[in-house]
Coordinates of C-alpha atoms and ligand atoms in Angstrom, one line a residue:
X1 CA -43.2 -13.1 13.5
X2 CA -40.3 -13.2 11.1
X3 CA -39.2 -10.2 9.6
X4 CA -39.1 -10.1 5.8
X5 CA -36.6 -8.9 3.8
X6 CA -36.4 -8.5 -0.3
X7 CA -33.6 -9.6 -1.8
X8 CA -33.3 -8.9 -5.6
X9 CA -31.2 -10.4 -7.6
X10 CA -31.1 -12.9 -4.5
X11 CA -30.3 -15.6 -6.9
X12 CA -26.7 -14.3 -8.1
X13 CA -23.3 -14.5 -6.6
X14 CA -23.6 -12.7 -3.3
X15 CA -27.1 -12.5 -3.7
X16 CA -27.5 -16.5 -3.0
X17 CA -25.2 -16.4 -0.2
X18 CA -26.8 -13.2 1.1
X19 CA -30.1 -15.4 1.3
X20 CA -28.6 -18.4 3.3
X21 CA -27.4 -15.6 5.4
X22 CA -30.5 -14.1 6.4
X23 CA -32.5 -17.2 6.7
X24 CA -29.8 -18.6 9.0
X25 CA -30.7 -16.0 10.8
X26 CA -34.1 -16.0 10.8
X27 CA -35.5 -13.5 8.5
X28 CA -38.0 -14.7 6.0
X29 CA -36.5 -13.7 2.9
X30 CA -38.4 -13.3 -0.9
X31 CA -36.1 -12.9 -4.4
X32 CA -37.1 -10.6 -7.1
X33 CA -35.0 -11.3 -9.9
X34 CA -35.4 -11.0 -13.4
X35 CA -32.6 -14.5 -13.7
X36 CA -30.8 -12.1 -16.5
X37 CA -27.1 -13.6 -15.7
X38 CA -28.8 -16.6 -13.0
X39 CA -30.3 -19.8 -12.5
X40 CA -33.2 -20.7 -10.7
X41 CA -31.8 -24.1 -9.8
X42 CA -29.8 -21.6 -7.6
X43 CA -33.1 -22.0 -5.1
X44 CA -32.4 -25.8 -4.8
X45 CA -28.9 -25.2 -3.0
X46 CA -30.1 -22.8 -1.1
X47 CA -33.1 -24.9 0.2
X48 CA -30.1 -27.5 0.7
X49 CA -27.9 -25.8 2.6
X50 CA -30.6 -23.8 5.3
X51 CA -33.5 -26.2 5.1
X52 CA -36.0 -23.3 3.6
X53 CA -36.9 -22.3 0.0
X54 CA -37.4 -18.3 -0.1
X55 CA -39.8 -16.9 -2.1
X56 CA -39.2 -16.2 -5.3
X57 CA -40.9 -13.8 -8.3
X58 CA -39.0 -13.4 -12.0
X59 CA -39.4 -10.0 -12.2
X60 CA -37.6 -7.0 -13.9
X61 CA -37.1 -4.3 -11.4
X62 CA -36.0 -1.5 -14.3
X63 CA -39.3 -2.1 -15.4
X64 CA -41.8 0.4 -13.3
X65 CA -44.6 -1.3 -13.5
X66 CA -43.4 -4.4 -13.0
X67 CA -41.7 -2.9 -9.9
X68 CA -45.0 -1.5 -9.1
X69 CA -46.9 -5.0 -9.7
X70 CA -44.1 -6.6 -7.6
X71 CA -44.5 -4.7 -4.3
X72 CA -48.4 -4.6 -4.6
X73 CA -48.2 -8.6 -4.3
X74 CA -45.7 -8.7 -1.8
X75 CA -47.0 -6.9 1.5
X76 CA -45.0 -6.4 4.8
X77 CA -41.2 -6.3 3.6
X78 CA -39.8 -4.9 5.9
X79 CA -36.0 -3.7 4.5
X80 CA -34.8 -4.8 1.1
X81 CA -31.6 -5.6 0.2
X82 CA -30.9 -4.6 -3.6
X83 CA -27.9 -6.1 -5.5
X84 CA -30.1 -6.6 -8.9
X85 CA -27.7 -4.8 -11.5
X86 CA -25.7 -5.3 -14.2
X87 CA -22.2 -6.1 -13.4
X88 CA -19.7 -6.9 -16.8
X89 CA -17.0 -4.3 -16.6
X90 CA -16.2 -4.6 -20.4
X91 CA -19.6 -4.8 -21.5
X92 CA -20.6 -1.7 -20.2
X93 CA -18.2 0.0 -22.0
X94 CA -19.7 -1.9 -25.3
X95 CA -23.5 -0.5 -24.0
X96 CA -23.7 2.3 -21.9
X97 CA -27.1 2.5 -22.2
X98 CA -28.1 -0.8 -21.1
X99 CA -26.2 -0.5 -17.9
X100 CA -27.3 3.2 -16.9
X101 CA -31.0 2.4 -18.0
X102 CA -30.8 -1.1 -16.0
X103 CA -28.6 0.3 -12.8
X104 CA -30.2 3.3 -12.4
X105 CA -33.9 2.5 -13.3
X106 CA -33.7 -0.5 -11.2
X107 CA -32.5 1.6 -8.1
X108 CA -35.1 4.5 -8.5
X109 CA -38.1 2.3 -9.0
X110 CA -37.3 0.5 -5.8
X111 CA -36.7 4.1 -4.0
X112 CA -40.1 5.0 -5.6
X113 CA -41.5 1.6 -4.0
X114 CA -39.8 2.1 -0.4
X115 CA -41.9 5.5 0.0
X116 CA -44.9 4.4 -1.4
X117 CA -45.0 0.8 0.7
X118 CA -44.1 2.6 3.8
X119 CA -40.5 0.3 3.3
X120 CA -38.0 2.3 5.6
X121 CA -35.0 0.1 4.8
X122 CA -32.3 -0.5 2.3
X123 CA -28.9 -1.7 1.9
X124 CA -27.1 -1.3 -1.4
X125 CA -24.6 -3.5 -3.2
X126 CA -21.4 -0.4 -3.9
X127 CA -17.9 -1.1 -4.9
X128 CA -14.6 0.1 -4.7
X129 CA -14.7 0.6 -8.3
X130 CA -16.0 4.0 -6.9
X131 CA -12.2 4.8 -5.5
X132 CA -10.5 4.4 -8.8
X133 CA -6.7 4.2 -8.5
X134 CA -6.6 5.9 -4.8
X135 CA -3.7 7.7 -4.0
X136 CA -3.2 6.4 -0.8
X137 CA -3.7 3.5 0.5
X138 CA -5.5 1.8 3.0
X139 CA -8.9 3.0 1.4
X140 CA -10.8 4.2 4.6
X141 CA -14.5 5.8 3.9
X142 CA -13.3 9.5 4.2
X143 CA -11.3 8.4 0.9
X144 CA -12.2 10.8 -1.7
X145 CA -14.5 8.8 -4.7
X146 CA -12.8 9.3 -8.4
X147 CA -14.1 9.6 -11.6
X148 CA -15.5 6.2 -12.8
X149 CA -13.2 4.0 -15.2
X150 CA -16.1 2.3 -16.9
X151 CA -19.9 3.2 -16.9
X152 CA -20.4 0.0 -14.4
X153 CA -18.3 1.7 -12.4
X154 CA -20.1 5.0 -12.9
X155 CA -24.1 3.7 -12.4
X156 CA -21.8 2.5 -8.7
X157 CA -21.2 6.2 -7.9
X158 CA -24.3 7.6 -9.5
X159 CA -26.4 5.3 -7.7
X160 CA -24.9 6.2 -4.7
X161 CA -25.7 9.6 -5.2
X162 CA -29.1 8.8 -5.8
X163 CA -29.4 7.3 -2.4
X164 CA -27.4 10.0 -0.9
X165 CA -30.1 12.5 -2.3
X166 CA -33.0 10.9 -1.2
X167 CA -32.0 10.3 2.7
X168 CA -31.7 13.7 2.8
X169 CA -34.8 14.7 1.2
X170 CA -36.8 11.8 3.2
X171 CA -35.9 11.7 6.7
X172 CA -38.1 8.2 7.2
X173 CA -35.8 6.2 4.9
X174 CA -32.5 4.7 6.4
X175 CA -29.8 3.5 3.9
X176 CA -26.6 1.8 3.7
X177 CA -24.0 1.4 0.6
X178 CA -21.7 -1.7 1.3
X179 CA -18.2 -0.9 -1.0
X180 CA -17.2 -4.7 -1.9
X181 CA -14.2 -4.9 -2.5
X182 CA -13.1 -8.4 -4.5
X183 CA -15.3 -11.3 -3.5
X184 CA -14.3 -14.9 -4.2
X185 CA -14.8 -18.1 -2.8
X186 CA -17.9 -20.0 -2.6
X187 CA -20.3 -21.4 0.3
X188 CA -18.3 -24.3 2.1
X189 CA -21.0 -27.2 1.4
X190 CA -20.1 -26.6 -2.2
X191 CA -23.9 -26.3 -2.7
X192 CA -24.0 -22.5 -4.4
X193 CA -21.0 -20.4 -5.9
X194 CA -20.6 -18.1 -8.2
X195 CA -22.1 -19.3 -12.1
X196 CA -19.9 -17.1 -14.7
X197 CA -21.6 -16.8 -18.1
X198 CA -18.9 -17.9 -20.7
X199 CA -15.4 -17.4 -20.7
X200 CA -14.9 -15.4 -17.2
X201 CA -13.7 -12.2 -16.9
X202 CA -12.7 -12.8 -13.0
X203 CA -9.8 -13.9 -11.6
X204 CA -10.8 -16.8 -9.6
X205 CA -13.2 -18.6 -11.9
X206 CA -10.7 -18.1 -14.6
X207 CA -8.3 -20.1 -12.6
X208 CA -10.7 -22.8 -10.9
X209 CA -11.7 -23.3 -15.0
X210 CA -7.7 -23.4 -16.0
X211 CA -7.2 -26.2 -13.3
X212 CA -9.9 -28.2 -13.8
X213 CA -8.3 -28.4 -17.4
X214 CA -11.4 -26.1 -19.2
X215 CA -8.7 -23.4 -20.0
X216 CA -4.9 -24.0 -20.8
X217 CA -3.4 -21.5 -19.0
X218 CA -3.9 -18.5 -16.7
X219 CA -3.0 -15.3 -18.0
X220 CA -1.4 -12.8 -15.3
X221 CA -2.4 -9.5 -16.7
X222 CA 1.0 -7.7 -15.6
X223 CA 4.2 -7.9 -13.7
X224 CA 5.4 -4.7 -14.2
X225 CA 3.7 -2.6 -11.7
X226 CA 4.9 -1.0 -8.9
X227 CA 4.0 -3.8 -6.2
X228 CA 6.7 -6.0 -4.4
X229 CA 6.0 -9.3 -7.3
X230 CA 5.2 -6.8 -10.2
X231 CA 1.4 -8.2 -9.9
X232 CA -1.7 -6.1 -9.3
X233 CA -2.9 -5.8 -5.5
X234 CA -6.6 -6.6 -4.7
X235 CA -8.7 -7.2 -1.5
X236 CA -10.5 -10.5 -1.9
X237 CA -13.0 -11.2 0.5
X238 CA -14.9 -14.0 1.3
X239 CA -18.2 -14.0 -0.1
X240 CA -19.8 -15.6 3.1
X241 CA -17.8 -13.1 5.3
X242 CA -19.5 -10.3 3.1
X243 CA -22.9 -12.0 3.1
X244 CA -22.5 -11.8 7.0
X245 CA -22.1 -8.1 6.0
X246 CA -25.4 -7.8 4.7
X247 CA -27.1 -9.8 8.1
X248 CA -25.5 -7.3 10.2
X249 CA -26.6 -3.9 8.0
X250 CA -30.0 -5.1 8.0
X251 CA -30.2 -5.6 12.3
X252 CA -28.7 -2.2 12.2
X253 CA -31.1 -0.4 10.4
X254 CA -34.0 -2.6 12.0
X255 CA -32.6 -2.0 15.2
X256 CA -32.1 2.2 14.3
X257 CA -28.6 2.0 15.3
X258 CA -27.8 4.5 12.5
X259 CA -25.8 7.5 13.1
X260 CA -27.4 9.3 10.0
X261 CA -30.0 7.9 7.7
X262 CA -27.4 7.5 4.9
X263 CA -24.1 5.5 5.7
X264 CA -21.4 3.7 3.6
X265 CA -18.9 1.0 4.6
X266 CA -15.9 -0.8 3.2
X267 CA -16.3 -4.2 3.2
X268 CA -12.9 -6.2 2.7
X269 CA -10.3 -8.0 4.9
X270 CA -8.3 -5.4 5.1
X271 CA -5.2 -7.3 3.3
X272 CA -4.0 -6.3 0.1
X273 CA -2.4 -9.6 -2.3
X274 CA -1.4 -9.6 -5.7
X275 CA -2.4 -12.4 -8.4
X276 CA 1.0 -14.0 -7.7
X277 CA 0.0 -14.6 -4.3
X278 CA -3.2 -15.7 -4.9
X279 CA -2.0 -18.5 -7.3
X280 CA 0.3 -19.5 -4.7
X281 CA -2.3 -19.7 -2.2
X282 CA -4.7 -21.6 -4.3
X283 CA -1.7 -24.4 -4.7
X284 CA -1.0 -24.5 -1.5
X285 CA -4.4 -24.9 -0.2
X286 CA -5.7 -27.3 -2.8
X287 CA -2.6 -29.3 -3.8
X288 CA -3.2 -28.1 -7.5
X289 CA -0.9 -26.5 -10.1
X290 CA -1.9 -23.6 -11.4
X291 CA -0.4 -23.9 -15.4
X292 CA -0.4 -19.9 -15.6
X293 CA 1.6 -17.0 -18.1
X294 CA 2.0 -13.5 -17.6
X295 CA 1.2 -11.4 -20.2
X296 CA 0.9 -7.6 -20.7
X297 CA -1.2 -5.4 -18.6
X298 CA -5.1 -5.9 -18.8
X299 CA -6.6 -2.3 -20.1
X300 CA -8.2 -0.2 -17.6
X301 CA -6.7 -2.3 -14.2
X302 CA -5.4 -0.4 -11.3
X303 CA -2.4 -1.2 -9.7
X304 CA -3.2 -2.0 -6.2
X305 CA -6.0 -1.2 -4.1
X306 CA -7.6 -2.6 -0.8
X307 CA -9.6 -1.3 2.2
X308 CA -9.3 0.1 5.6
X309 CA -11.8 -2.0 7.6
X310 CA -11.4 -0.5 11.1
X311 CA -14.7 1.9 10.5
X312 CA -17.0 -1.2 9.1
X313 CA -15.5 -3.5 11.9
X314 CA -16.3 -0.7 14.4
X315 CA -19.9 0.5 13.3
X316 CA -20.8 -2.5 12.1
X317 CA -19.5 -4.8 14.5
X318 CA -18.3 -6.7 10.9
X319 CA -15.4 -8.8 10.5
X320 CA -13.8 -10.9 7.2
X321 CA -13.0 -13.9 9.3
X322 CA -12.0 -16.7 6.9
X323 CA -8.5 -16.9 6.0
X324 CA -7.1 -16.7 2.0
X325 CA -6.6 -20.2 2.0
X326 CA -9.8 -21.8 3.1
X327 CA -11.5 -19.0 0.8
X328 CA -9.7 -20.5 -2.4
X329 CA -10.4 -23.8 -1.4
X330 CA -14.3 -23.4 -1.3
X331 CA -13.5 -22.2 -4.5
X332 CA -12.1 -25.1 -5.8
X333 CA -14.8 -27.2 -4.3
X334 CA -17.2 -25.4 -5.7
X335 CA -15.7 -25.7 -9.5
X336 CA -15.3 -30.0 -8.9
X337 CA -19.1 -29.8 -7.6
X338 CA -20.1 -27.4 -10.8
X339 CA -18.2 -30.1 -13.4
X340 CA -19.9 -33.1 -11.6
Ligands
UFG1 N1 -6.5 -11.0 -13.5 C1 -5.5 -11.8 -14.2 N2 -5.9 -12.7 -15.1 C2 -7.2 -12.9 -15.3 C3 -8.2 -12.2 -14.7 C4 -7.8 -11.2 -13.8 O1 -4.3 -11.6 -13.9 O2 -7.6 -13.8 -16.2 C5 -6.0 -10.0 -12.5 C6 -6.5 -8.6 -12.9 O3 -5.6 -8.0 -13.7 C7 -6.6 -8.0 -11.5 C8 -7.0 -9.1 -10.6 O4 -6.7 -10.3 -11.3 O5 -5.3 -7.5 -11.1 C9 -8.4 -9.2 -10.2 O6 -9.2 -9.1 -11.4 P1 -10.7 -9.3 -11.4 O7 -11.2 -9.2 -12.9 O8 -11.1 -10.6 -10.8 O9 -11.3 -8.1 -10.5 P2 -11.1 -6.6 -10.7 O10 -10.4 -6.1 -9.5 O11 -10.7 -6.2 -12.0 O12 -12.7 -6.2 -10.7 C10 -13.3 -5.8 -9.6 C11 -14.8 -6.1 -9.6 C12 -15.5 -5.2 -10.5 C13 -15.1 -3.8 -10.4 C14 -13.7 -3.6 -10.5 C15 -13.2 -2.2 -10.3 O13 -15.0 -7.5 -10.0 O14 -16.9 -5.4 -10.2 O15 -13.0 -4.4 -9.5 O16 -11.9 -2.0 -10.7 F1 -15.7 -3.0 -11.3

């Protein structure tokens, strides 16, 4: 028999691709999510791509008795993987509240579920939002976290505590915080990608919408800083590599490989580039020009960060294995797809 796995808010960014993933792989996956900042049409290019339409139940997991209601239906998950959560940098500075009550709730009531249910397993969607500006870099694990720059940023690091707390208060439940650094791309058949609300706060859909002509120009937040082109210095990783991420957390906490019931990995590529680079890259792997400005520096950005992978690519047996190009070409094919 299959083993089941939760996913909540399965039909998002990294949920989706989280979800071909683990049905590639075959677990039998079911989606809680409450379609806040999704589509269910999201389900369709799943099916498309890995042959199987998960379960799926609208449901808000902040809600405690729609939690409650939620795992009463659904019998015999056996590890859940929660990325449900509010995720708008600059709108959680607008509403506090919204993102603590929605973050936090969210994480508890599932917590609450897991030792009711008898569910031993979890893996949780961190950041690297919870390093802040580090002051050295490679970021390994043993990094120390930093105060919060916006309350998103903050329900990352409370929310880890939470977990934190409650391995060690219940020795039958086994957890794992992946910290994402920047993922980008999209799936390679073009069929699911990431669906920004709006005008996008992100780098890459900002630039996919600029060259498909639904922006004028890019702005380059900065080329002042202290980096070798003046640009800011992220890790962007491929969104299918981190999905594999996910796969390989949830064998090892099926498979008790754990070394203690609480454990948290950096998932990048290990490669720090700057936004100048990353335009570059995009031309060169697409053909496309990327009309772009630079401008002033964006408020609250760090200069540069990106990760040291050897602990994840040890433990873990994890590595990011698609390269900047191809990453920013699945990009690009997924934006033509999108304005088809
Ligand atoms: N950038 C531009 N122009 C844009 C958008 C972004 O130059 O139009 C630059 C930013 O200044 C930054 C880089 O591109 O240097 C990446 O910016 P993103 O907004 O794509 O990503 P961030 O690194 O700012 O955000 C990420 C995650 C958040 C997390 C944050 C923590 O997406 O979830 O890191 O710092 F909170």
């Amino acid at each position: 028999m299959k083993n089941k796995v939760l996913v909540t808010g399965g039909t998002g960014f990294i949920g989706s691709h989280t979800v071909v993933e683990l049905q590639n792989s075959g677990y039998e996956v079911v989606i809680a999510d409450n379609l806040s900042n999704s589509k269910i049409e999201v389900l369709d290019g799943i099916e498309a791509i890995s042959g199987v339409r998960p379960l799926f139940e609208k449901v808000d997991l902040s809600k405690e008795n729609e939690c409650g209601d939620f795992f009463k239906k659904h019998a015999g998950i056996k590890a859940i993987i929660h990325f449900a959560a509010s995720k708008a940098v600059g709108e959680s500075v607008e509403k506090p509240l919204l993102y603590y009550r929605n973050n936090l709730n969210s994480l508890m009531n599932i917590l609450e579920a897991m030792k009711e249910f008898s569910i031993p397993n979890l893996v949780f969607s961190s950041s690297c939002t919870v390093y802040g500006q580090p002051d050295k870099l490679p970021v390994t694990e043993a990094t120390p976290r930093k105060e919060a720059e916006s309350p998103y940023g903050n329900t990352k690091t409370i929310c880890e505590d939470i977990i934190r707390d409650t391995a060690k208060a219940n020795a039958q439940l086994k957890m794992i915080a992946l910290r994402y650094f920047n993922p980008i791309g999209a799936h390679p058949s073009a069929k699911i990608g990431e669906l920004p609300l709006g005008v996008p706060n992100n780098l890459i859909p900002f630039l996919t919408q600029t060259v498909a002509g639904m922006r004028p120009e890019l702005s380059v937040f900065g080329n002042d800083y202290n980096t070798a082109d003046g640009s800011c210095i992220r890790d962007y990783i491929n969104v299918v590599d981190l999905a594999k991420a996910h796969v390989v957390s949830i064998g090892r906490l099926l498979e008790d490989k754990q070394k203690s019931n609480y454990e948290f990995f950096n998932v990048g590529t290990g490669k720090g580039v700057s936004v100048l680079e990353i335009i570059e890259s995009f031309e060169r792997a697409t053909g496309e020009k990327v009309p772009h400005k630079i401008v002033g520096r964006r408020a609250g950005d760090i200069e540069q960060i990106y990760a040291d992978t050897s602990f994840s690519n040890r433990e873990l047996g994890w590595k990011s294995g698609k390269t900047l190009d191809e990453t920013l070409l699945s990009a690009w094919n997924w934006q033509l797809a999108l304005n088809k």
